[in-house]
Coordinates of C-alpha atoms in Angstrom, one line a residue:
Chain U
M1 CA 28.6 -24.7 -6.8
D2 CA 24.9 -24.7 -6.5
F3 CA 24.9 -20.9 -6.3
Y4 CA 26.8 -20.7 -9.6
L5 CA 24.3 -23.1 -11.1
T6 CA 21.5 -20.7 -10.2
A7 CA 23.4 -17.9 -11.7
L8 CA 23.8 -19.9 -14.9
L9 CA 20.1 -20.6 -14.9
Q10 CA 19.4 -16.8 -14.6
G11 CA 21.9 -16.2 -17.5
L12 CA 20.1 -18.8 -19.6
C13 CA 16.7 -17.1 -18.8
Y14 CA 18.2 -13.8 -20.0
S15 CA 19.5 -15.3 -23.3
G16 CA 16.2 -14.4 -25.1
L17 CA 16.8 -10.8 -24.0
A18 CA 20.4 -10.8 -25.1
L19 CA 19.4 -12.3 -28.5
G20 CA 16.7 -9.6 -28.8
I21 CA 19.1 -6.8 -28.1
Y22 CA 21.6 -8.3 -30.5
I23 CA 19.0 -8.2 -33.3
S24 CA 17.9 -4.7 -32.6
M25 CA 21.5 -3.5 -32.3
K26 CA 22.3 -5.2 -35.6
I27 CA 19.4 -3.5 -37.3
F28 CA 19.6 0.0 -35.9
N29 CA 23.0 0.1 -34.2
I30 CA 21.1 1.7 -31.3
P31 CA 19.8 0.1 -28.1
D32 CA 16.0 -0.5 -28.2
I33 CA 14.6 0.8 -24.9
T34 CA 11.3 -1.0 -25.6
T35 CA 13.1 -3.9 -24.0
D36 CA 12.4 -2.8 -20.4
G37 CA 8.7 -2.8 -21.3
S38 CA 8.4 -5.9 -23.4
Y39 CA 10.3 -8.0 -20.8
T40 CA 8.0 -7.1 -18.0
L41 CA 5.0 -7.5 -20.4
G42 CA 6.2 -11.1 -21.1
A43 CA 6.4 -11.8 -17.3
V44 CA 3.1 -10.2 -16.6
V45 CA 1.2 -12.1 -19.4
T46 CA 2.9 -15.3 -18.1
A47 CA 1.8 -14.7 -14.5
I48 CA -1.7 -13.9 -15.5
L49 CA -2.2 -16.9 -17.8
L50 CA -0.5 -19.3 -15.5
T51 CA -2.4 -18.2 -12.4
H52 CA -5.6 -18.7 -14.5
H53 CA -4.4 -22.3 -15.0
Q54 CA -3.6 -22.0 -18.7
S55 CA -1.1 -24.4 -20.0
I56 CA 2.5 -23.2 -20.7
Y57 CA 2.1 -24.2 -24.3
I58 CA -0.7 -21.7 -24.9
T59 CA 1.1 -19.1 -22.7
L60 CA 4.4 -19.1 -24.8
P61 CA 2.9 -18.0 -28.1
I62 CA 0.7 -15.4 -26.5
V63 CA 3.7 -14.0 -24.7
A64 CA 5.7 -13.9 -27.9
I65 CA 2.8 -12.2 -29.7
A66 CA 2.5 -9.6 -26.9
G67 CA 6.2 -8.8 -27.1
A68 CA 6.1 -8.7 -30.9
T69 CA 3.2 -6.2 -30.7
A70 CA 5.1 -3.9 -28.4
G71 CA 8.1 -4.1 -30.7
A72 CA 6.1 -3.6 -33.9
L73 CA 4.5 -0.5 -32.3
T74 CA 8.0 1.0 -31.6
G75 CA 8.9 0.1 -35.2
L76 CA 5.8 1.8 -36.6
I77 CA 6.4 4.9 -34.6
H78 CA 10.0 5.0 -35.7
A79 CA 9.6 4.1 -39.3
K80 CA 6.3 5.7 -40.3
L81 CA 6.3 8.8 -38.1
K82 CA 10.0 9.3 -38.5
I83 CA 10.6 9.6 -34.7
H84 CA 14.0 8.7 -33.4
A85 CA 14.1 5.0 -32.5
L86 CA 15.3 5.7 -28.9
L87 CA 12.4 8.0 -28.2
A88 CA 10.0 5.6 -29.9
G89 CA 11.2 2.9 -27.6
I90 CA 10.9 5.1 -24.5
L91 CA 7.3 6.1 -25.5
V92 CA 6.2 2.5 -25.9
M93 CA 8.0 1.4 -22.7
T94 CA 6.4 4.2 -20.7
A95 CA 2.9 3.4 -22.0
L96 CA 3.3 -0.3 -21.3
Y97 CA 3.6 0.5 -17.6
S98 CA -0.1 1.3 -17.6
V99 CA -0.8 -1.8 -19.6
Y100 CA 0.6 -4.1 -17.0
L101 CA -1.0 -2.4 -14.1
A102 CA -4.3 -2.7 -16.0
L103 CA -3.7 -6.3 -16.8
M104 CA -2.6 -7.5 -13.4
G105 CA -4.7 -5.1 -11.3
R106 CA -1.9 -5.1 -8.8
S107 CA 1.8 -4.6 -8.9
N108 CA 3.1 -8.0 -7.9
L109 CA 1.6 -11.4 -8.8
P110 CA 3.3 -14.5 -7.3
L111 CA 3.0 -17.8 -9.1
I112 CA 1.6 -20.1 -6.4
N113 CA 0.8 -23.8 -7.0
V114 CA 1.0 -23.4 -10.8
S115 CA 2.8 -25.9 -13.0
T116 CA 5.6 -24.1 -14.8
L117 CA 7.9 -25.0 -17.7
F118 CA 10.5 -26.2 -15.2
N119 CA 8.4 -29.0 -13.7
L120 CA 7.0 -30.0 -17.0
I121 CA 9.3 -33.0 -17.4
N122 CA 11.5 -34.6 -14.9
I123 CA 14.9 -35.2 -16.4
S124 CA 16.7 -35.0 -13.1
A125 CA 15.6 -35.3 -9.5
D126 CA 17.4 -32.1 -8.4
P127 CA 15.0 -29.3 -9.4
N128 CA 17.9 -27.0 -10.3
H129 CA 19.4 -29.6 -12.6
N130 CA 16.0 -30.2 -14.1
T131 CA 15.5 -26.5 -14.7
F132 CA 19.0 -26.4 -16.3
W133 CA 18.3 -29.2 -18.8
I134 CA 14.8 -27.8 -19.7
L135 CA 16.3 -24.3 -20.1
L136 CA 19.2 -25.6 -22.2
I137 CA 16.8 -27.4 -24.6
F138 CA 14.6 -24.3 -24.7
V139 CA 17.5 -21.9 -25.4
I140 CA 19.0 -24.2 -28.1
I141 CA 15.7 -24.4 -29.9
I142 CA 15.3 -20.6 -29.9
T143 CA 19.0 -20.1 -30.9
L144 CA 18.6 -22.6 -33.8
F145 CA 15.5 -20.8 -35.0
I146 CA 17.1 -17.3 -34.8
G147 CA 20.3 -18.5 -36.4
Y148 CA 18.4 -20.2 -39.2
L149 CA 16.3 -17.1 -39.7
L150 CA 19.3 -14.8 -39.9
K151 CA 20.8 -17.1 -42.6
T152 CA 17.8 -16.9 -44.9
D153 CA 17.5 -14.3 -47.6
F154 CA 15.1 -12.4 -45.4
G155 CA 17.6 -12.5 -42.5
L156 CA 20.3 -11.3 -44.8
A157 CA 18.2 -8.4 -45.9
M158 CA 17.4 -7.6 -42.3
R159 CA 21.1 -7.6 -41.3
A160 CA 22.0 -5.5 -44.4
T161 CA 19.3 -2.9 -43.4
G162 CA 21.5 -2.2 -40.3
N163 CA 24.7 -2.1 -42.3
S164 CA 23.7 0.1 -45.2
E165 CA 20.1 1.2 -45.5
T166 CA 20.6 3.2 -48.6
M167 CA 22.1 0.3 -50.5
I168 CA 19.6 -2.2 -49.4
R169 CA 16.7 0.1 -50.3
S170 CA 18.2 0.5 -53.8
L171 CA 18.0 -3.2 -54.2
G172 CA 14.3 -3.0 -53.7
V173 CA 13.9 -4.0 -50.0
N174 CA 11.3 -2.2 -48.0
T175 CA 13.5 -1.1 -45.1
D176 CA 10.6 0.3 -43.1
R177 CA 9.0 -3.1 -43.0
M178 CA 12.3 -4.7 -42.2
K179 CA 12.7 -2.5 -39.2
I180 CA 9.2 -3.2 -37.9
I181 CA 9.6 -6.9 -38.3
G182 CA 13.1 -6.8 -36.8
L183 CA 11.9 -4.9 -33.7
A184 CA 8.9 -7.2 -33.4
L185 CA 11.2 -10.2 -33.5
A186 CA 13.6 -8.7 -31.0
N187 CA 10.9 -7.8 -28.5
A188 CA 9.2 -11.2 -28.9
L189 CA 12.5 -12.7 -27.8
T190 CA 12.7 -10.3 -24.9
A191 CA 9.2 -11.1 -23.8
I192 CA 10.2 -14.8 -23.8
S193 CA 12.9 -13.9 -21.4
G194 CA 10.3 -12.4 -19.2
Y195 CA 8.3 -15.6 -19.5
L196 CA 11.3 -17.6 -18.3
I197 CA 12.4 -15.3 -15.6
S198 CA 8.9 -15.0 -14.0
Q199 CA 8.7 -18.7 -13.7
Q200 CA 12.3 -18.9 -12.4
Q201 CA 11.8 -16.3 -9.7
G202 CA 8.2 -17.2 -9.0
Y203 CA 6.5 -13.8 -9.5
A204 CA 5.9 -11.0 -11.9
D205 CA 6.5 -7.5 -10.7
V206 CA 5.8 -4.2 -12.5
S207 CA 9.2 -2.8 -11.6
M208 CA 11.2 -5.9 -12.7
G209 CA 12.0 -4.5 -16.1
I210 CA 13.6 -1.3 -14.9
G211 CA 17.2 -1.3 -16.2
V212 CA 17.0 -4.7 -17.7
V213 CA 18.1 -3.3 -21.1
I214 CA 21.4 -2.8 -19.4
I215 CA 21.7 -6.6 -18.8
G216 CA 21.0 -7.1 -22.5
L217 CA 23.4 -4.5 -23.7
G218 CA 26.1 -5.7 -21.3
S219 CA 25.7 -9.2 -22.6
V220 CA 25.8 -8.1 -26.3
I221 CA 28.8 -5.9 -25.7
I222 CA 30.7 -8.6 -23.9
A223 CA 29.9 -10.8 -26.9
E224 CA 30.8 -8.2 -29.5
T225 CA 34.2 -7.7 -27.8
F226 CA 35.0 -11.4 -28.3
I227 CA 33.5 -11.4 -31.8
N228 CA 35.6 -8.5 -32.9
W229 CA 38.7 -9.8 -31.2
L230 CA 38.4 -13.2 -32.8
R231 CA 37.3 -11.7 -36.1
L232 CA 34.3 -14.0 -36.2
T233 CA 32.0 -13.8 -39.2
S234 CA 29.9 -16.8 -38.5
I235 CA 26.4 -16.1 -37.3
W236 CA 26.2 -19.3 -35.3
L237 CA 29.3 -18.4 -33.4
S238 CA 28.2 -14.9 -32.8
L239 CA 24.9 -16.1 -31.4
L240 CA 26.8 -18.5 -29.2
F241 CA 28.9 -15.7 -27.8
V242 CA 25.8 -13.6 -27.2
L243 CA 24.4 -16.4 -25.1
G244 CA 27.8 -16.7 -23.4
G245 CA 27.7 -12.9 -22.8
A246 CA 24.3 -13.2 -21.0
I247 CA 25.7 -16.0 -18.8
I248 CA 29.0 -14.2 -18.1
F249 CA 27.0 -11.1 -17.0
Q250 CA 25.1 -13.0 -14.4
F251 CA 28.3 -14.8 -13.3
V252 CA 30.0 -11.5 -12.7
L253 CA 27.1 -10.5 -10.4
A254 CA 27.1 -13.9 -8.7
F255 CA 30.9 -13.7 -8.3
T256 CA 30.7 -10.2 -6.8
L257 CA 28.1 -11.4 -4.3
D258 CA 30.1 -14.5 -3.5
I259 CA 33.3 -12.7 -2.6
G260 CA 31.3 -10.9 -0.1
V261 CA 31.7 -7.3 -1.3
N262 CA 30.2 -4.7 1.0
P263 CA 26.7 -4.1 -0.5
I264 CA 27.5 -0.4 -0.9
Y265 CA 30.1 -1.3 -3.5
L266 CA 28.1 -4.1 -5.2
K267 CA 27.3 -2.1 -8.3
A268 CA 30.7 -0.5 -8.7
V269 CA 32.5 -3.8 -8.4
T270 CA 30.2 -5.5 -10.9
A271 CA 30.9 -2.6 -13.3
V272 CA 34.6 -3.0 -12.8
F273 CA 34.5 -6.7 -13.5
V274 CA 32.6 -6.2 -16.7
L275 CA 35.0 -3.5 -17.7
L276 CA 37.9 -5.9 -17.1
I277 CA 36.3 -8.6 -19.2
V278 CA 35.6 -6.2 -22.1
S279 CA 39.0 -4.5 -21.9
L280 CA 41.2 -7.6 -21.6
P281 CA 41.3 -8.5 -25.3
R282 CA 42.2 -4.9 -26.2
I283 CA 45.1 -4.8 -23.7
N284 CA 46.3 -8.1 -25.1
F285 CA 45.8 -6.9 -28.7
R286 CA 48.5 -4.3 -28.3
T287 CA 51.0 -6.5 -26.7
V288 CA 50.6 -9.3 -29.3
K289 CA 51.6 -6.9 -32.0
Chain Z
M1 CA 43.2 -20.1 -27.7
K2 CA 43.7 -17.1 -25.5
L3 CA 40.0 -17.0 -25.1
L4 CA 40.0 -20.4 -23.5
T5 CA 42.7 -19.3 -21.1
Y6 CA 40.5 -16.4 -20.0
F7 CA 37.4 -18.5 -19.6
S8 CA 39.3 -21.0 -17.6
L9 CA 40.8 -18.2 -15.5
I10 CA 37.5 -16.7 -14.7
L11 CA 36.0 -20.1 -13.9
L12 CA 39.0 -21.0 -11.8
T13 CA 38.7 -17.8 -9.8
A14 CA 35.0 -18.4 -9.3
L15 CA 35.7 -21.9 -8.2
V16 CA 38.4 -20.9 -5.8
C17 CA 36.3 -18.1 -4.3
S18 CA 33.2 -20.1 -4.1
C19 CA 34.9 -22.8 -2.1
H20 CA 34.9 -20.6 1.0
S21 CA 31.2 -20.9 1.2
G22 CA 31.6 -24.6 1.4
D23 CA 33.4 -24.2 4.8
K24 CA 32.1 -26.3 7.6
K25 CA 29.6 -24.2 9.5
T26 CA 30.3 -24.0 13.2
V27 CA 28.1 -21.1 14.1
P28 CA 24.5 -20.5 12.8
V29 CA 24.4 -18.3 9.8
V30 CA 21.7 -15.6 9.2
G31 CA 21.2 -14.4 5.6
F32 CA 19.8 -10.9 5.8
V33 CA 18.1 -9.7 2.5
D34 CA 17.5 -6.0 2.0
A35 CA 15.8 -4.9 -1.3
F36 CA 17.1 -1.3 -1.4
E37 CA 19.0 1.4 0.4
D38 CA 16.8 3.6 2.5
A39 CA 17.3 5.6 5.6
S40 CA 13.8 5.0 6.9
I41 CA 14.0 1.2 6.4
A42 CA 17.5 0.8 7.8
P43 CA 16.5 0.8 11.5
A44 CA 14.7 -2.5 10.9
R45 CA 18.0 -4.2 10.4
T46 CA 19.5 -2.5 13.5
G47 CA 16.5 -3.7 15.5
F48 CA 16.8 -7.3 14.2
V49 CA 20.5 -7.4 15.1
D50 CA 19.9 -5.9 18.5
A51 CA 17.2 -8.4 19.3
L52 CA 19.6 -11.3 18.5
K53 CA 22.3 -9.6 20.6
K54 CA 19.9 -9.3 23.6
N55 CA 19.2 -13.0 23.3
G56 CA 22.9 -13.8 23.4
F57 CA 23.6 -14.1 19.7
S58 CA 26.1 -11.6 18.5
E59 CA 28.9 -11.5 16.0
D60 CA 31.2 -10.0 18.7
Q61 CA 30.8 -13.2 20.7
K62 CA 31.4 -15.2 17.5
N63 CA 28.4 -17.4 18.1
I64 CA 26.4 -16.2 15.1
K65 CA 27.2 -15.0 11.6
I66 CA 25.0 -12.4 10.0
E67 CA 25.6 -12.1 6.2
Y68 CA 24.1 -8.9 5.0
S69 CA 23.2 -8.4 1.3
N70 CA 21.4 -5.5 -0.3
A71 CA 20.0 -5.7 -3.9
Q72 CA 20.2 -1.9 -4.4
G73 CA 16.7 -1.9 -6.0
S74 CA 17.5 -4.5 -8.7
I75 CA 15.2 -7.6 -8.9
P76 CA 17.7 -9.8 -10.7
T77 CA 20.3 -9.1 -8.0
L78 CA 17.6 -9.8 -5.3
T79 CA 16.9 -13.2 -6.9
Q80 CA 20.7 -14.0 -6.9
I81 CA 21.1 -12.9 -3.3
V82 CA 18.3 -15.2 -2.2
N83 CA 19.7 -18.0 -4.4
Q84 CA 23.1 -17.6 -2.7
F85 CA 21.6 -17.9 0.8
V86 CA 19.6 -20.9 -0.3
S87 CA 22.5 -22.7 -1.8
E88 CA 24.7 -21.8 1.2
K89 CA 22.0 -23.4 3.3
V90 CA 21.9 -20.6 5.8
D91 CA 20.1 -21.5 9.0
L92 CA 17.5 -18.7 8.5
M93 CA 16.8 -15.8 6.3
A94 CA 15.7 -12.4 7.4
T95 CA 13.9 -10.4 4.8
C96 CA 13.3 -6.6 4.9
T97 CA 10.4 -5.1 2.8
T98 CA 7.8 -6.8 0.8
L99 CA 9.7 -7.8 -2.4
S100 CA 12.5 -9.5 -0.4
S101 CA 9.9 -11.5 1.5
I102 CA 8.1 -12.5 -1.7
T103 CA 11.4 -13.5 -3.5
A104 CA 12.6 -15.6 -0.5
A105 CA 9.2 -17.3 -0.1
Q106 CA 9.1 -18.3 -3.7
K107 CA 12.7 -19.6 -3.7
T108 CA 12.7 -21.8 -0.6
K109 CA 10.2 -23.8 1.2
A110 CA 12.7 -25.3 3.7
I111 CA 14.7 -22.4 5.2
P112 CA 12.7 -20.4 7.8
I113 CA 12.1 -16.8 6.7
F114 CA 11.7 -14.1 9.2
M115 CA 10.0 -11.1 7.6
M116 CA 10.0 -7.5 8.6
V117 CA 8.5 -4.3 7.1
S118 CA 6.3 -6.6 5.1
P119 CA 2.5 -6.9 4.9
V120 CA 0.5 -10.0 6.0
V121 CA 0.7 -13.0 3.7
K122 CA -2.7 -12.5 2.4
L123 CA -1.8 -9.0 1.0
M124 CA 1.2 -10.5 -0.7
K125 CA -1.0 -13.1 -2.4
L126 CA 1.3 -15.9 -1.2
E127 CA -1.4 -18.1 0.2
G128 CA -1.8 -21.5 -1.5
A129 CA -5.0 -23.0 -2.9
D130 CA -5.9 -24.2 0.7
G131 CA -5.7 -20.6 1.9
K132 CA -2.7 -21.3 4.0
A133 CA 0.5 -19.4 4.1
P134 CA 3.8 -21.1 3.2
A135 CA 4.9 -23.1 6.3
N136 CA 8.4 -21.5 6.5
L137 CA 7.2 -17.9 6.8
F138 CA 7.6 -16.2 10.2
G139 CA 8.5 -12.7 11.5
A140 CA 6.5 -9.5 12.0
V141 CA 3.9 -8.3 9.6
E142 CA 1.4 -5.5 9.3
D143 CA -2.1 -5.3 7.9
L144 CA -4.0 -2.2 7.0
N145 CA -6.0 -1.6 10.2
Y146 CA -3.4 0.7 11.6
I147 CA -3.9 3.0 8.6
D148 CA -7.5 3.6 9.8
T149 CA -6.3 5.0 13.1
S150 CA -3.6 7.1 11.4
F151 CA -6.0 8.6 9.0
S152 CA -8.9 9.1 11.3
N153 CA -6.6 11.0 13.7
I154 CA -6.3 13.9 11.2
P155 CA -9.7 15.5 11.9
K156 CA -8.6 15.6 15.6
F157 CA -5.8 17.9 14.6
L158 CA -7.3 20.0 11.9
K159 CA -10.4 21.9 11.1
P160 CA -11.3 22.2 7.4
K161 CA -10.8 25.6 5.7
A162 CA -14.3 25.3 4.1
G163 CA -17.0 22.7 4.7
K164 CA -15.4 19.4 4.1
L165 CA -11.9 18.4 5.0
V166 CA -9.8 17.9 1.9
I167 CA -6.8 15.5 2.2
G168 CA -4.3 14.8 -0.5
M169 CA -2.2 11.7 -0.8
I170 CA 0.2 10.1 -3.2
Y171 CA 0.7 6.3 -3.7
N172 CA 3.0 4.1 -5.6
Q173 CA 1.3 1.9 -8.1
S174 CA 4.4 -0.5 -8.2
E175 CA 4.0 -1.5 -4.6
P176 CA 1.2 -3.8 -3.6
Q177 CA 0.8 -2.5 0.0
S178 CA 0.8 1.1 -1.2
V179 CA -2.2 0.5 -3.6
D180 CA -4.0 -1.5 -0.9
A181 CA -3.5 1.3 1.6
K182 CA -4.8 3.9 -0.9
N183 CA -8.0 1.8 -1.5
R184 CA -8.5 1.4 2.2
I185 CA -8.1 5.1 2.9
Q186 CA -10.4 5.9 0.0
S187 CA -13.2 3.9 1.5
L188 CA -12.4 5.3 5.0
A189 CA -12.5 8.9 3.7
D190 CA -16.0 8.2 2.1
K191 CA -17.3 7.0 5.5
M192 CA -15.8 9.9 7.4
N193 CA -17.1 12.6 4.9
I194 CA -13.6 13.6 3.9
T195 CA -12.6 14.4 0.3
L196 CA -9.6 12.4 -0.7
I197 CA -7.5 13.4 -3.7
A198 CA -5.0 10.6 -4.5
L199 CA -2.5 10.8 -7.2
P200 CA -0.1 8.0 -8.3
L201 CA 3.6 8.6 -8.0
N202 CA 5.7 5.9 -9.5
S203 CA 9.2 7.3 -9.3
S204 CA 10.6 9.7 -6.8
A205 CA 11.8 11.9 -9.7
D206 CA 8.2 13.1 -10.3
A207 CA 7.6 13.9 -6.6
Q208 CA 7.7 17.6 -6.9
L209 CA 5.4 17.7 -9.9
V210 CA 2.8 15.4 -8.3
T211 CA 3.0 17.2 -4.9
Q212 CA 2.5 20.6 -6.6
A213 CA -0.5 19.2 -8.5
L214 CA -2.1 18.1 -5.2
L215 CA -1.3 21.4 -3.5
N216 CA -3.0 23.3 -6.3
K217 CA -6.2 21.4 -5.5
N218 CA -6.4 23.4 -2.2
I219 CA -5.9 20.6 0.2
D220 CA -6.1 21.0 4.0
A221 CA -3.6 18.3 4.8
F222 CA -1.3 15.9 3.1
F223 CA -1.3 12.2 4.1
A224 CA 2.1 10.5 3.5
N225 CA 1.4 6.9 2.9
P226 CA 4.7 5.2 3.8
D227 CA 6.0 3.6 0.6
N228 CA 9.4 3.6 -1.1
T229 CA 8.7 6.7 -3.3
V230 CA 7.5 8.7 -0.3
F231 CA 10.5 7.6 1.8
S232 CA 13.0 8.6 -0.9
A233 CA 11.3 11.8 -1.9
F234 CA 10.0 13.0 1.5
E235 CA 12.1 16.1 1.7
T236 CA 10.8 17.3 -1.7
I237 CA 7.2 16.7 -0.5
L238 CA 7.9 18.4 2.8
K239 CA 9.5 21.5 1.1
S240 CA 6.5 22.0 -1.2
C241 CA 4.0 21.4 1.6
N242 CA 5.8 23.9 3.9
Q243 CA 5.7 26.6 1.2
K244 CA 1.9 26.2 0.9
N245 CA 1.4 25.8 4.7
V246 CA -0.1 22.3 4.4
P247 CA 0.7 20.0 7.3
I248 CA 1.8 16.4 6.6
F249 CA 0.4 13.4 8.5
T250 CA 1.6 9.9 8.2
S251 CA 1.7 6.4 9.7
E252 CA 5.4 6.0 10.2
A253 CA 7.5 7.4 13.0
G254 CA 10.6 7.9 10.8
L255 CA 8.8 10.4 8.6
V256 CA 7.7 12.4 11.7
Q257 CA 11.4 12.7 12.5
R258 CA 11.9 14.1 9.1
G259 CA 9.2 16.7 9.5
A260 CA 5.7 15.3 9.3
V261 CA 3.4 16.5 12.1
A262 CA 2.2 13.3 13.6
A263 CA 1.9 9.6 13.1
F264 CA 0.4 6.5 14.5
G265 CA 2.0 3.4 13.2
A266 CA 4.7 0.8 13.3
D267 CA 8.1 1.8 14.6
I268 CA 10.5 0.4 12.0
Y269 CA 13.2 -0.3 14.6
Q270 CA 10.7 -2.2 16.8
W271 CA 9.4 -4.0 13.8
G272 CA 12.9 -5.4 13.1
Y273 CA 13.4 -6.1 16.8
Q274 CA 10.2 -8.2 16.9
A275 CA 11.3 -10.3 13.9
G276 CA 14.7 -10.7 15.6
E277 CA 13.2 -12.0 18.8
Q278 CA 11.4 -14.7 16.8
A279 CA 14.6 -15.6 15.0
A280 CA 16.4 -15.8 18.3
Q281 CA 13.8 -18.2 19.7
F282 CA 14.3 -20.4 16.6
L283 CA 18.1 -20.3 17.1
K284 CA 17.7 -21.3 20.7
T285 CA 15.2 -24.1 20.2
H286 CA 16.2 -25.2 16.7
S287 CA 12.6 -25.6 15.9
T288 CA 9.9 -23.4 14.5
G289 CA 7.2 -24.9 16.7
G290 CA 4.9 -22.3 18.0
L291 CA 6.2 -19.6 15.7
Q292 CA 4.1 -17.9 13.0
P293 CA 3.9 -14.5 11.4
E294 CA 2.8 -12.1 14.1
M295 CA 1.2 -8.7 13.8
V296 CA 3.5 -5.8 14.6
K297 CA 3.2 -5.2 18.4
V298 CA 4.7 -1.9 19.0
R299 CA 2.9 1.0 17.4
T300 CA 3.7 4.5 18.5
R301 CA 1.9 7.8 18.6
V302 CA 4.5 10.4 17.9
Y303 CA 4.5 14.0 16.9
N304 CA 7.1 16.5 15.7
P305 CA 7.1 19.5 18.1
A306 CA 8.6 21.9 15.6
A307 CA 6.1 21.0 12.9
A308 CA 3.2 21.1 15.4
K309 CA 4.3 24.6 16.5
K310 CA 4.5 25.8 12.9
Y311 CA 0.9 24.9 12.2
N312 CA -0.4 25.8 15.7
I313 CA -1.6 22.3 16.2
T314 CA -2.5 21.1 19.7
V315 CA -1.4 17.5 20.0
P316 CA -3.4 15.1 22.3
S317 CA -1.6 14.0 25.4
N318 CA -1.2 10.4 24.3
F319 CA 1.2 11.4 21.6
E320 CA 4.9 11.7 22.5
A321 CA 7.4 14.0 21.0
V322 CA 9.7 12.3 18.5
K323 CA 13.3 11.9 19.6

C-alpha cells in the first residue's frame, strides 16, 4: 500500500492547485490557463530559495506572492484591457516561461541536501507517513483559510461575481477588482502546489507545469459531479470534495500504473477511469427515478 | 449513501489490485523508467535488455522480470512511476534520459539506479555538498567532450561559401544538457573562427519556423544538437534544410539514419547495452562493489551515403556508412 500512500501524498500536494482552479472556475466559469505558469513559478521560486538555504517559512509567503502576482497580471489584462480571460492566461503563462529560465539560469534544479517542509518535524519515523501528516496539517490550514474567506462578505461578493456579474455590479461591487483579487488568490494557491510538489519530487523543472491545468480541472470536475449529484450547497463540503477530487485523480493514475497497463495505453485508460467516475452518478440518476 | 458505496468500491478494487505487487518475489525485478516515447531513444531499452539476455538474464528463461513504464512526457506520471518501483522494492531501476535519472535519484537512495542516455552527475547538479554523486547511481553517462569532436568535424566536410563558415543550430531551453551543449559549442565556434547562430526551440511545434529563421541567415551547415525537440521534429528540420541545400551534421547515429550527413557520438543502442552490462554484473554479484557511472564507451563515426552524395561530400575513411 506504500505506493498508494505516495499517490495520496501527490494528491494532497495538488490540492492547492485544485482549490485554485475551483476559485477561478467559480469566478469566471472558465479555466484559468495561468495555472500552468504559476505552478511552475511556485516550484522554481521554492527551488531557488531552498538551494540558497533560505528557510521554508520565508519561502512560502514569497511563493504565494509570486503566484498572486502572476494571477493579478492575468486579471489586469482581462479586466482592464478587456481581453478574453483564456487568452490573458495564455499570454501570462507563455511569458512566465522566460521568467523561470531567467531565474534558474538552467532548466532543472534538483534540491540536494536542503531541509524541506517534510523533514521539518518528525511526527513519524517513516518518511512517507511523516510527509503525510505534515501535508495533511498544511492542507487543512489552507482549506480552513479558503473556506473562511469564501464565507465572508468579501467571499460572497466574489462568488456572486461569477454567478451574475450584472447584478453584483448594480449592488455597487467593483467586479474588475474582484476578478483581479480572485485570480491572484487562485494562482497563489496554485503556486503553493508547486511549492509542495517541488519538495515532494526533489526538483523543479521548467516543463513540469505543462498540462498541469488538466489535473486541476479534472479534480474540480470530479468534485463538481459529486456536488451536483448530492445537491450540496455547503462551501465546506464543496471544498472537501475538491480536495477529494485531486486525490482521486492521482489515485486513478496510480491504479492505472498498478494494474500494469501497457504504457502505450496509459493515458487512454486513465481518461476512461476518470470518465467512469464522472459518469457513474449520471447513470444512476436515471435508474433511481 | 451511494457515494460511500462508490468510494468503498474504488478503494476495494485498488486494494485487491495492489495486492499482486505484494507477491513473494522469486526472481529479481528490474524497474525500467522511460520519460517519453521516442524512436531515437527506444534502442537504449533494447540494448539494455539485450545485455541482460547475453549475461543469462531474460524473461524467456523466467529468471528476471523487467517491468517497463513510460511517463509519456508527464512529470507527475514520472514521479508516480518511480514511487511505484520504490514501494515495490524492485532490485534495481533502469532510467532512460535525464529527467528519469534525476527523478529516481531524488526518490531513492537505496535502490541501485542504472542510468542511460543521461549526462554525467555533475551536469545534472545531483552532487552533494561534498561534491560526491549519490552512492546508488550507476550506468553509462556522457559529458560534453564528444560534442567538440562532432562539431570540429564539420570544417573537414565543408568549405565556407564566403570567408567564415556559418553554422546554425537549435537548442531546447527546457533540457539541461541541450543548453550546456549549446554553450560548449558556442565557445568552441569562437575558438575555431566559425560563426554560430543558435536559436532556442522549446516545442517541436515551432520547429519549421525556427529552422526557416536559421536558413534565412544564409548558413553553410546545420548542427542538430540531439535533444528531445530535435529528435521529435527532425523530419521537419530535414525537409527545410534539403530545400535550401544545407547539410545537417549531428552527434547521434540515429539522426544520421534519418537523413543527417554524418555524426560522431554515442550509439544509443550501445549506450543502453553498456548500462545493461553493469546491471547484469550487479544481478550476478548482488553487490554494487566496483561499479560507478561510466563514460559511454562506444562512440561511432557514421555517415549517410545518400545525404553525402546529395551534397557531394567526401567522407573520411574512418567513417562507416550507417545501416
